[in-house]
Amino acid sequence: MFDFESFDWESLLLKAGLVAAQIIGILIAFVIVRAIGNKLINRFFAKLTGKGDVTKGRALTLQTLSENVFSYALVFILVATIFNIFGLSVASLIAGAGIVGLAIGFGAQGLVSDVVTGFFLLLEKQIDVNDYVTVGSIDGIVESVGLRTTQLRSFDGTLNYIPNRDITTVSNHSRGNMQALVDIGVSYDEDIDKAIVVLQTACEKVAAENEMIIEGPDVIGVQAFGASDVTLRIIAKAKNGEQWAVERHLRKAIKEALDANDIEIPFPHQVNIHKNITMQEN
């Protein structure tokens, strides 16, 4: 029968206190090392960006990846150290896990696929932070490229977490200049040649005012015949990410130019026909 009175409680409490002190010390060291490491990583990539060795988006991508790898390594060291304090060997635990280890191995296949896919995304420079991309049915701005997931911010503010293994096709809209396109309809009764001259003059004015335009804008001619209008198309090349602002500027200038020259922009009309039916008595 266990004798509570003769048990060496003082020794037990002393050992528990030492273990607790070691764990607290390890946790404090973990927090300090992580803060110092992240600060050094940030400083390193800030210098790279300042020197112009890499683009800002590429630097942010590699910085996020480096912080993730550093954090994972620290967590592994932390867990291994705590196991050693309790007299447990990480290697023996993994080796002796048996069926549990096998199940974990199957579960880790997705993790390995995520890491490998993420590695090639970075190696081939398919996407960088701040790029505007389309991944499957989701499009938005890349906020982070990690070992497991890629974070994509949609234009409505939604933050999408996409496992790297699910990224099979990437459309990157941030590589090179983008096209700004505006279609405008004018009435069938208008002189098309006159309308094209007016639109081109407006385009040249916009080109002189807007520094985001790289080439054009140019009126390329009649694009389509609508139910009540003739569609004219204007295209331009704009700096990456500025194509929407250029299109808005063009639409405003085009509307003002057409109004100033009394060129009608038709709108849908609805015609109602009423028939009066007279009843005759026999």
PDB file of C-alpha atoms in Angstrom:
ATOM      1  CA  MET A   1       0.000   0.000   0.000  1.00  0.00           C
ATOM      2  CA  PHE A   2       1.287   3.438  -0.955  1.00  0.00           C
ATOM      3  CA  ASP A   3       2.564   5.371   2.063  1.00  0.00           C
ATOM      4  CA  PHE A   4       1.837   9.079   1.544  1.00  0.00           C
ATOM      5  CA  GLU A   5       3.705  10.079   4.676  1.00  0.00           C
ATOM      6  CA  SER A   6       6.983   8.394   3.783  1.00  0.00           C
ATOM      7  CA  PHE A   7       6.919   9.525   0.122  1.00  0.00           C
ATOM      8  CA  ASP A   8       9.544  12.128  -0.741  1.00  0.00           C
ATOM      9  CA  TRP A   9       7.216  14.917  -1.814  1.00  0.00           C
ATOM     10  CA  GLU A  10       9.957  17.505  -1.521  1.00  0.00           C
ATOM     11  CA  SER A  11      12.092  15.747  -4.134  1.00  0.00           C
ATOM     12  CA  LEU A  12       9.091  15.373  -6.452  1.00  0.00           C
ATOM     13  CA  LEU A  13       8.175  19.045  -6.151  1.00  0.00           C
ATOM     14  CA  LEU A  14      11.806  20.014  -6.717  1.00  0.00           C
ATOM     15  CA  LYS A  15      11.994  17.942  -9.924  1.00  0.00           C
ATOM     16  CA  ALA A  16       8.634  19.308 -11.132  1.00  0.00           C
ATOM     17  CA  GLY A  17       9.836  22.839 -10.435  1.00  0.00           C
ATOM     18  CA  LEU A  18      13.057  22.236 -12.384  1.00  0.00           C
ATOM     19  CA  VAL A  19      11.112  20.802 -15.340  1.00  0.00           C
ATOM     20  CA  ALA A  20       8.683  23.718 -15.282  1.00  0.00           C
ATOM     21  CA  ALA A  21      11.555  26.202 -15.110  1.00  0.00           C
ATOM     22  CA  GLN A  22      13.270  24.497 -18.062  1.00  0.00           C
ATOM     23  CA  ILE A  23      10.083  24.571 -20.136  1.00  0.00           C
ATOM     24  CA  ILE A  24       9.459  28.228 -19.317  1.00  0.00           C
ATOM     25  CA  GLY A  25      13.073  29.056 -20.186  1.00  0.00           C
ATOM     26  CA  ILE A  26      12.771  27.199 -23.496  1.00  0.00           C
ATOM     27  CA  LEU A  27       9.537  29.018 -24.358  1.00  0.00           C
ATOM     28  CA  ILE A  28      11.107  32.392 -23.554  1.00  0.00           C
ATOM     29  CA  ALA A  29      14.142  31.502 -25.679  1.00  0.00           C
ATOM     30  CA  PHE A  30      11.807  30.407 -28.489  1.00  0.00           C
ATOM     31  CA  VAL A  31       9.976  33.754 -28.484  1.00  0.00           C
ATOM     32  CA  ILE A  32      13.236  35.744 -28.384  1.00  0.00           C
ATOM     33  CA  VAL A  33      14.944  33.718 -31.125  1.00  0.00           C
ATOM     34  CA  ARG A  34      11.865  33.905 -33.364  1.00  0.00           C
ATOM     35  CA  ALA A  35      11.629  37.696 -32.962  1.00  0.00           C
ATOM     36  CA  ILE A  36      15.356  38.163 -33.667  1.00  0.00           C
ATOM     37  CA  GLY A  37      15.248  35.779 -36.631  1.00  0.00           C
ATOM     38  CA  ASN A  38      12.234  37.475 -38.233  1.00  0.00           C
ATOM     39  CA  LYS A  39      13.874  40.870 -37.727  1.00  0.00           C
ATOM     40  CA  LEU A  40      17.067  39.694 -39.430  1.00  0.00           C
ATOM     41  CA  ILE A  41      15.065  38.198 -42.317  1.00  0.00           C
ATOM     42  CA  ASN A  42      13.126  41.460 -42.767  1.00  0.00           C
ATOM     43  CA  ARG A  43      16.332  43.491 -42.705  1.00  0.00           C
ATOM     44  CA  PHE A  44      18.026  41.188 -45.218  1.00  0.00           C
ATOM     45  CA  PHE A  45      15.220  41.418 -47.782  1.00  0.00           C
ATOM     46  CA  ALA A  46      14.836  45.155 -47.201  1.00  0.00           C
ATOM     47  CA  LYS A  47      18.490  45.552 -48.223  1.00  0.00           C
ATOM     48  CA  LEU A  48      17.956  43.365 -51.300  1.00  0.00           C
ATOM     49  CA  THR A  49      14.995  45.495 -52.363  1.00  0.00           C
ATOM     50  CA  GLY A  50      16.935  48.710 -51.717  1.00  0.00           C
ATOM     51  CA  LYS A  51      19.813  47.538 -53.891  1.00  0.00           C
ATOM     52  CA  GLY A  52      17.440  46.599 -56.687  1.00  0.00           C
ATOM     53  CA  ASP A  53      18.680  42.991 -56.808  1.00  0.00           C
ATOM     54  CA  VAL A  54      15.085  41.702 -56.755  1.00  0.00           C
ATOM     55  CA  THR A  55      11.683  43.239 -57.333  1.00  0.00           C
ATOM     56  CA  LYS A  56       9.572  44.235 -54.354  1.00  0.00           C
ATOM     57  CA  GLY A  57       6.997  41.521 -55.038  1.00  0.00           C
ATOM     58  CA  ARG A  58       9.677  38.850 -55.342  1.00  0.00           C
ATOM     59  CA  ALA A  59      11.357  40.027 -52.138  1.00  0.00           C
ATOM     60  CA  LEU A  60       8.050  39.900 -50.229  1.00  0.00           C
ATOM     61  CA  THR A  61       7.388  36.385 -51.562  1.00  0.00           C
ATOM     62  CA  LEU A  62      10.800  35.045 -50.526  1.00  0.00           C
ATOM     63  CA  GLN A  63      10.584  36.881 -47.197  1.00  0.00           C
ATOM     64  CA  THR A  64       7.265  35.215 -46.344  1.00  0.00           C
ATOM     65  CA  LEU A  65       8.618  31.815 -47.363  1.00  0.00           C
ATOM     66  CA  SER A  66      11.784  32.301 -45.285  1.00  0.00           C
ATOM     67  CA  GLU A  67       9.740  33.284 -42.236  1.00  0.00           C
ATOM     68  CA  ASN A  68       7.554  30.178 -42.655  1.00  0.00           C
ATOM     69  CA  VAL A  69      10.543  27.838 -42.936  1.00  0.00           C
ATOM     70  CA  PHE A  70      12.230  29.510 -39.954  1.00  0.00           C
ATOM     71  CA  SER A  71       9.060  29.194 -37.839  1.00  0.00           C
ATOM     72  CA  TYR A  72       8.569  25.523 -38.730  1.00  0.00           C
ATOM     73  CA  ALA A  73      12.202  24.734 -37.873  1.00  0.00           C
ATOM     74  CA  LEU A  74      11.930  26.530 -34.520  1.00  0.00           C
ATOM     75  CA  VAL A  75       8.699  24.696 -33.634  1.00  0.00           C
ATOM     76  CA  PHE A  76      10.328  21.335 -34.430  1.00  0.00           C
ATOM     77  CA  ILE A  77      13.345  22.201 -32.266  1.00  0.00           C
ATOM     78  CA  LEU A  78      11.019  23.360 -29.476  1.00  0.00           C
ATOM     79  CA  VAL A  79       9.021  20.102 -29.502  1.00  0.00           C
ATOM     80  CA  ALA A  80      12.181  17.963 -29.652  1.00  0.00           C
ATOM     81  CA  THR A  81      13.720  19.861 -26.735  1.00  0.00           C
ATOM     82  CA  ILE A  82      10.599  19.477 -24.574  1.00  0.00           C
ATOM     83  CA  PHE A  83      10.507  15.750 -25.346  1.00  0.00           C
ATOM     84  CA  ASN A  84      14.138  15.433 -24.264  1.00  0.00           C
ATOM     85  CA  ILE A  85      13.350  17.153 -20.961  1.00  0.00           C
ATOM     86  CA  PHE A  86      10.852  14.369 -20.203  1.00  0.00           C
ATOM     87  CA  GLY A  87      13.370  11.730 -21.284  1.00  0.00           C
ATOM     88  CA  LEU A  88      11.637  10.970 -24.585  1.00  0.00           C
ATOM     89  CA  SER A  89      13.498  10.532 -27.858  1.00  0.00           C
ATOM     90  CA  VAL A  90      11.836  12.036 -30.921  1.00  0.00           C
ATOM     91  CA  ALA A  91      13.499   9.464 -33.190  1.00  0.00           C
ATOM     92  CA  SER A  92      12.301   6.538 -31.092  1.00  0.00           C
ATOM     93  CA  LEU A  93       8.769   7.942 -30.919  1.00  0.00           C
ATOM     94  CA  ILE A  94       8.609   8.275 -34.681  1.00  0.00           C
ATOM     95  CA  ALA A  95      10.158   4.840 -35.240  1.00  0.00           C
ATOM     96  CA  GLY A  96       7.869   3.167 -32.698  1.00  0.00           C
ATOM     97  CA  ALA A  97       4.688   4.805 -33.879  1.00  0.00           C
ATOM     98  CA  GLY A  98       3.829   1.754 -36.010  1.00  0.00           C
ATOM     99  CA  ILE A  99       0.361   1.946 -37.526  1.00  0.00           C
ATOM    100  CA  VAL A 100      -0.084   5.509 -36.271  1.00  0.00           C
ATOM    101  CA  GLY A 101       3.094   6.527 -38.081  1.00  0.00           C
ATOM    102  CA  LEU A 102       1.847   4.838 -41.254  1.00  0.00           C
ATOM    103  CA  ALA A 103      -1.457   6.696 -41.030  1.00  0.00           C
ATOM    104  CA  ILE A 104       0.385   9.964 -40.482  1.00  0.00           C
ATOM    105  CA  GLY A 105       2.532   9.148 -43.502  1.00  0.00           C
ATOM    106  CA  PHE A 106      -0.527   8.744 -45.720  1.00  0.00           C
ATOM    107  CA  GLY A 107      -1.962  11.962 -44.323  1.00  0.00           C
ATOM    108  CA  ALA A 108       1.309  13.757 -45.016  1.00  0.00           C
ATOM    109  CA  GLN A 109       1.109  12.994 -48.743  1.00  0.00           C
ATOM    110  CA  GLY A 110      -1.039  16.086 -49.235  1.00  0.00           C
ATOM    111  CA  LEU A 111       1.449  18.148 -47.229  1.00  0.00           C
ATOM    112  CA  VAL A 112       4.340  16.905 -49.349  1.00  0.00           C
ATOM    113  CA  SER A 113       2.382  17.706 -52.514  1.00  0.00           C
ATOM    114  CA  ASP A 114       1.705  21.216 -51.182  1.00  0.00           C
ATOM    115  CA  VAL A 115       5.386  21.809 -50.431  1.00  0.00           C
ATOM    116  CA  VAL A 116       6.633  20.463 -53.779  1.00  0.00           C
ATOM    117  CA  THR A 117       4.080  22.498 -55.762  1.00  0.00           C
ATOM    118  CA  GLY A 118       4.872  25.618 -53.735  1.00  0.00           C
ATOM    119  CA  PHE A 119       8.576  25.085 -54.346  1.00  0.00           C
ATOM    120  CA  PHE A 120       8.130  24.993 -58.124  1.00  0.00           C
ATOM    121  CA  LEU A 121       5.774  27.993 -58.050  1.00  0.00           C
ATOM    122  CA  LEU A 122       8.603  29.958 -56.448  1.00  0.00           C
ATOM    123  CA  LEU A 123      11.420  28.411 -58.492  1.00  0.00           C
ATOM    124  CA  GLU A 124       9.712  29.155 -61.814  1.00  0.00           C
ATOM    125  CA  LYS A 125       8.586  32.612 -60.591  1.00  0.00           C
ATOM    126  CA  GLN A 126       5.014  31.917 -61.627  1.00  0.00           C
ATOM    127  CA  ILE A 127       3.551  34.237 -58.986  1.00  0.00           C
ATOM    128  CA  ASP A 128       4.842  36.860 -56.573  1.00  0.00           C
ATOM    129  CA  VAL A 129       3.263  38.856 -53.768  1.00  0.00           C
ATOM    130  CA  ASN A 130       1.128  41.754 -55.111  1.00  0.00           C
ATOM    131  CA  ASP A 131       0.602  40.023 -58.480  1.00  0.00           C
ATOM    132  CA  TYR A 132      -2.904  40.010 -59.934  1.00  0.00           C
ATOM    133  CA  VAL A 133      -3.603  36.381 -60.834  1.00  0.00           C
ATOM    134  CA  THR A 134      -6.376  33.947 -61.632  1.00  0.00           C
ATOM    135  CA  VAL A 135      -6.175  30.503 -60.018  1.00  0.00           C
ATOM    136  CA  GLY A 136      -8.980  28.250 -61.209  1.00  0.00           C
ATOM    137  CA  SER A 137     -12.186  30.209 -60.684  1.00  0.00           C
ATOM    138  CA  ILE A 138     -10.640  32.641 -58.176  1.00  0.00           C
ATOM    139  CA  ASP A 139      -8.913  35.864 -59.137  1.00  0.00           C
ATOM    140  CA  GLY A 140      -7.333  38.537 -56.973  1.00  0.00           C
ATOM    141  CA  ILE A 141      -4.090  39.899 -55.553  1.00  0.00           C
ATOM    142  CA  VAL A 142      -1.490  37.517 -54.116  1.00  0.00           C
ATOM    143  CA  GLU A 143      -0.879  38.313 -50.445  1.00  0.00           C
ATOM    144  CA  SER A 144       1.327  35.375 -49.479  1.00  0.00           C
ATOM    145  CA  VAL A 145       2.993  32.327 -51.017  1.00  0.00           C
ATOM    146  CA  GLY A 146       3.786  29.759 -48.339  1.00  0.00           C
ATOM    147  CA  LEU A 147       5.010  26.188 -48.204  1.00  0.00           C
ATOM    148  CA  ARG A 148       1.468  24.843 -47.802  1.00  0.00           C
ATOM    149  CA  THR A 149      -0.954  27.494 -49.006  1.00  0.00           C
ATOM    150  CA  THR A 150      -1.175  30.559 -51.204  1.00  0.00           C
ATOM    151  CA  GLN A 151      -3.304  33.457 -49.981  1.00  0.00           C
ATOM    152  CA  LEU A 152      -5.298  35.340 -52.608  1.00  0.00           C
ATOM    153  CA  ARG A 153      -7.289  38.503 -51.831  1.00  0.00           C
ATOM    154  CA  SER A 154     -10.368  38.899 -54.048  1.00  0.00           C
ATOM    155  CA  PHE A 155     -11.488  42.377 -55.080  1.00  0.00           C
ATOM    156  CA  ASP A 156     -14.477  42.182 -52.719  1.00  0.00           C
ATOM    157  CA  GLY A 157     -12.060  41.756 -49.807  1.00  0.00           C
ATOM    158  CA  THR A 158     -12.371  37.982 -49.391  1.00  0.00           C
ATOM    159  CA  LEU A 159      -9.107  36.284 -48.407  1.00  0.00           C
ATOM    160  CA  ASN A 160      -8.844  32.883 -50.129  1.00  0.00           C
ATOM    161  CA  TYR A 161      -6.541  30.165 -48.754  1.00  0.00           C
ATOM    162  CA  ILE A 162      -5.631  27.854 -51.643  1.00  0.00           C
ATOM    163  CA  PRO A 163      -3.660  24.628 -50.964  1.00  0.00           C
ATOM    164  CA  ASN A 164      -0.672  24.628 -53.298  1.00  0.00           C
ATOM    165  CA  ARG A 165      -1.550  21.156 -54.598  1.00  0.00           C
ATOM    166  CA  ASP A 166      -4.822  22.557 -55.976  1.00  0.00           C
ATOM    167  CA  ILE A 167      -2.987  25.142 -58.100  1.00  0.00           C
ATOM    168  CA  THR A 168      -2.877  23.475 -61.505  1.00  0.00           C
ATOM    169  CA  THR A 169      -3.278  26.513 -63.766  1.00  0.00           C
ATOM    170  CA  VAL A 170      -2.158  30.061 -63.017  1.00  0.00           C
ATOM    171  CA  SER A 171      -2.986  33.093 -65.158  1.00  0.00           C
ATOM    172  CA  ASN A 172      -0.708  35.951 -64.120  1.00  0.00           C
ATOM    173  CA  HIS A 173      -2.059  39.342 -65.224  1.00  0.00           C
ATOM    174  CA  SER A 174       0.901  41.256 -63.779  1.00  0.00           C
ATOM    175  CA  ARG A 175       3.627  40.375 -66.231  1.00  0.00           C
ATOM    176  CA  GLY A 176       4.053  43.141 -68.776  1.00  0.00           C
ATOM    177  CA  ASN A 177       1.760  45.932 -69.902  1.00  0.00           C
ATOM    178  CA  MET A 178      -1.989  45.363 -69.994  1.00  0.00           C
ATOM    179  CA  GLN A 179      -4.599  46.287 -72.587  1.00  0.00           C
ATOM    180  CA  ALA A 180      -7.282  48.860 -71.880  1.00  0.00           C
ATOM    181  CA  LEU A 181     -10.375  48.354 -74.035  1.00  0.00           C
ATOM    182  CA  VAL A 182     -13.447  50.548 -74.425  1.00  0.00           C
ATOM    183  CA  ASP A 183     -16.428  49.922 -76.695  1.00  0.00           C
ATOM    184  CA  ILE A 184     -18.752  52.840 -77.406  1.00  0.00           C
ATOM    185  CA  GLY A 185     -21.979  52.830 -79.406  1.00  0.00           C
ATOM    186  CA  VAL A 186     -23.122  55.645 -81.697  1.00  0.00           C
ATOM    187  CA  SER A 187     -26.416  56.025 -83.503  1.00  0.00           C
ATOM    188  CA  TYR A 188     -26.946  54.586 -86.993  1.00  0.00           C
ATOM    189  CA  ASP A 189     -27.932  58.096 -88.093  1.00  0.00           C
ATOM    190  CA  GLU A 190     -24.483  59.531 -87.273  1.00  0.00           C
ATOM    191  CA  ASP A 191     -21.550  59.978 -89.664  1.00  0.00           C
ATOM    192  CA  ILE A 192     -19.214  57.151 -88.632  1.00  0.00           C
ATOM    193  CA  ASP A 193     -16.109  58.825 -90.086  1.00  0.00           C
ATOM    194  CA  LYS A 194     -16.848  61.994 -88.134  1.00  0.00           C
ATOM    195  CA  ALA A 195     -17.413  59.986 -84.949  1.00  0.00           C
ATOM    196  CA  ILE A 196     -14.060  58.195 -85.382  1.00  0.00           C
ATOM    197  CA  VAL A 197     -12.238  61.536 -85.830  1.00  0.00           C
ATOM    198  CA  VAL A 198     -13.904  62.954 -82.691  1.00  0.00           C
ATOM    199  CA  LEU A 199     -13.051  59.850 -80.671  1.00  0.00           C
ATOM    200  CA  GLN A 200      -9.437  59.808 -81.856  1.00  0.00           C
ATOM    201  CA  THR A 201      -9.021  63.468 -80.879  1.00  0.00           C
ATOM    202  CA  ALA A 202     -10.365  62.646 -77.419  1.00  0.00           C
ATOM    203  CA  CYS A 203      -7.979  59.696 -77.187  1.00  0.00           C
ATOM    204  CA  GLU A 204      -4.980  61.871 -78.027  1.00  0.00           C
ATOM    205  CA  LYS A 205      -6.013  64.306 -75.305  1.00  0.00           C
ATOM    206  CA  VAL A 206      -6.247  61.467 -72.779  1.00  0.00           C
ATOM    207  CA  ALA A 207      -2.827  60.138 -73.836  1.00  0.00           C
ATOM    208  CA  ALA A 208      -1.289  63.562 -73.159  1.00  0.00           C
ATOM    209  CA  GLU A 209      -2.911  63.765 -69.707  1.00  0.00           C
ATOM    210  CA  ASN A 210      -2.507  60.207 -68.422  1.00  0.00           C
ATOM    211  CA  GLU A 211       1.021  58.988 -67.627  1.00  0.00           C
ATOM    212  CA  MET A 212      -0.198  55.427 -67.136  1.00  0.00           C
ATOM    213  CA  ILE A 213      -0.750  54.980 -70.883  1.00  0.00           C
ATOM    214  CA  ILE A 214       2.156  53.276 -72.659  1.00  0.00           C
ATOM    215  CA  GLU A 215       0.725  53.089 -76.176  1.00  0.00           C
ATOM    216  CA  GLY A 216      -2.342  54.568 -77.876  1.00  0.00           C
ATOM    217  CA  PRO A 217      -5.232  54.941 -77.292  1.00  0.00           C
ATOM    218  CA  ASP A 218      -6.369  54.306 -80.860  1.00  0.00           C
ATOM    219  CA  VAL A 219      -9.800  53.945 -82.451  1.00  0.00           C
ATOM    220  CA  ILE A 220      -9.503  50.708 -84.410  1.00  0.00           C
ATOM    221  CA  GLY A 221     -12.899  51.092 -86.132  1.00  0.00           C
ATOM    222  CA  VAL A 222     -16.306  49.466 -86.202  1.00  0.00           C
ATOM    223  CA  GLN A 223     -16.478  46.452 -83.898  1.00  0.00           C
ATOM    224  CA  ALA A 224     -20.128  45.368 -84.155  1.00  0.00           C
ATOM    225  CA  PHE A 225     -23.641  46.317 -85.205  1.00  0.00           C
ATOM    226  CA  GLY A 226     -26.111  46.412 -82.341  1.00  0.00           C
ATOM    227  CA  ALA A 227     -29.873  46.637 -82.203  1.00  0.00           C
ATOM    228  CA  SER A 228     -29.789  50.436 -82.033  1.00  0.00           C
ATOM    229  CA  ASP A 229     -26.129  51.412 -82.366  1.00  0.00           C
ATOM    230  CA  VAL A 230     -22.849  50.951 -84.191  1.00  0.00           C
ATOM    231  CA  THR A 231     -20.100  49.849 -81.785  1.00  0.00           C
ATOM    232  CA  LEU A 232     -16.678  51.492 -82.133  1.00  0.00           C
ATOM    233  CA  ARG A 233     -13.680  50.046 -80.294  1.00  0.00           C
ATOM    234  CA  ILE A 234     -10.787  51.919 -78.661  1.00  0.00           C
ATOM    235  CA  ILE A 235      -7.702  50.114 -77.350  1.00  0.00           C
ATOM    236  CA  ALA A 236      -4.596  51.228 -75.481  1.00  0.00           C
ATOM    237  CA  LYS A 237      -1.696  49.688 -73.576  1.00  0.00           C
ATOM    238  CA  ALA A 238      -1.390  50.732 -69.948  1.00  0.00           C
ATOM    239  CA  LYS A 239       1.009  50.076 -67.116  1.00  0.00           C
ATOM    240  CA  ASN A 240       0.293  46.914 -65.209  1.00  0.00           C
ATOM    241  CA  GLY A 241      -2.665  47.272 -62.855  1.00  0.00           C
ATOM    242  CA  GLU A 242      -3.654  50.663 -64.283  1.00  0.00           C
ATOM    243  CA  GLN A 243      -5.783  49.442 -67.199  1.00  0.00           C
ATOM    244  CA  TRP A 244      -9.070  49.906 -65.327  1.00  0.00           C
ATOM    245  CA  ALA A 245      -8.242  53.501 -64.385  1.00  0.00           C
ATOM    246  CA  VAL A 246      -7.289  54.217 -68.009  1.00  0.00           C
ATOM    247  CA  GLU A 247     -10.588  52.743 -69.240  1.00  0.00           C
ATOM    248  CA  ARG A 248     -12.548  54.947 -66.817  1.00  0.00           C
ATOM    249  CA  HIS A 249     -10.600  58.021 -67.971  1.00  0.00           C
ATOM    250  CA  LEU A 250     -11.308  57.147 -71.612  1.00  0.00           C
ATOM    251  CA  ARG A 251     -15.045  56.666 -71.051  1.00  0.00           C
ATOM    252  CA  LYS A 252     -15.358  60.052 -69.388  1.00  0.00           C
ATOM    253  CA  ALA A 253     -13.401  61.832 -72.133  1.00  0.00           C
ATOM    254  CA  ILE A 254     -15.357  60.040 -74.873  1.00  0.00           C
ATOM    255  CA  LYS A 255     -18.723  60.971 -73.371  1.00  0.00           C
ATOM    256  CA  GLU A 256     -17.698  64.626 -73.104  1.00  0.00           C
ATOM    257  CA  ALA A 257     -16.355  64.689 -76.686  1.00  0.00           C
ATOM    258  CA  LEU A 258     -19.481  63.108 -78.162  1.00  0.00           C
ATOM    259  CA  ASP A 259     -21.736  65.496 -76.274  1.00  0.00           C
ATOM    260  CA  ALA A 260     -19.662  68.492 -77.422  1.00  0.00           C
ATOM    261  CA  ASN A 261     -20.053  67.402 -81.058  1.00  0.00           C
ATOM    262  CA  ASP A 262     -23.764  66.494 -80.807  1.00  0.00           C
ATOM    263  CA  ILE A 263     -23.095  62.837 -81.578  1.00  0.00           C
ATOM    264  CA  GLU A 264     -25.822  60.684 -80.098  1.00  0.00           C
ATOM    265  CA  ILE A 265     -25.105  57.729 -77.847  1.00  0.00           C
ATOM    266  CA  PRO A 266     -28.317  55.707 -78.330  1.00  0.00           C
ATOM    267  CA  PHE A 267     -30.144  54.012 -75.509  1.00  0.00           C
ATOM    268  CA  PRO A 268     -32.799  51.294 -75.678  1.00  0.00           C
ATOM    269  CA  HIS A 269     -36.236  52.533 -76.643  1.00  0.00           C
ATOM    270  CA  GLN A 270     -39.509  50.852 -75.882  1.00  0.00           C
ATOM    271  CA  VAL A 271     -42.548  51.427 -78.065  1.00  0.00           C
ATOM    272  CA  ASN A 272     -45.998  50.624 -76.712  1.00  0.00           C
ATOM    273  CA  ILE A 273     -48.860  50.185 -79.209  1.00  0.00           C
ATOM    274  CA  HIS A 274     -52.432  50.481 -77.956  1.00  0.00           C
ATOM    275  CA  LYS A 275     -55.311  49.227 -80.089  1.00  0.00           C
ATOM    276  CA  ASN A 276     -58.827  50.450 -79.519  1.00  0.00           C
ATOM    277  CA  ILE A 277     -61.362  47.754 -80.326  1.00  0.00           C
ATOM    278  CA  THR A 278     -64.916  48.970 -81.027  1.00  0.00           C
ATOM    279  CA  MET A 279     -67.736  46.531 -80.345  1.00  0.00           C
ATOM    280  CA  GLN A 280     -70.785  46.726 -82.636  1.00  0.00           C
ATOM    281  CA  GLU A 281     -74.240  45.519 -81.682  1.00  0.00           C
ATOM    282  CA  ASN A 282     -76.160  43.479 -84.171  1.00  0.00           C
TER     283      ASN A 282
END
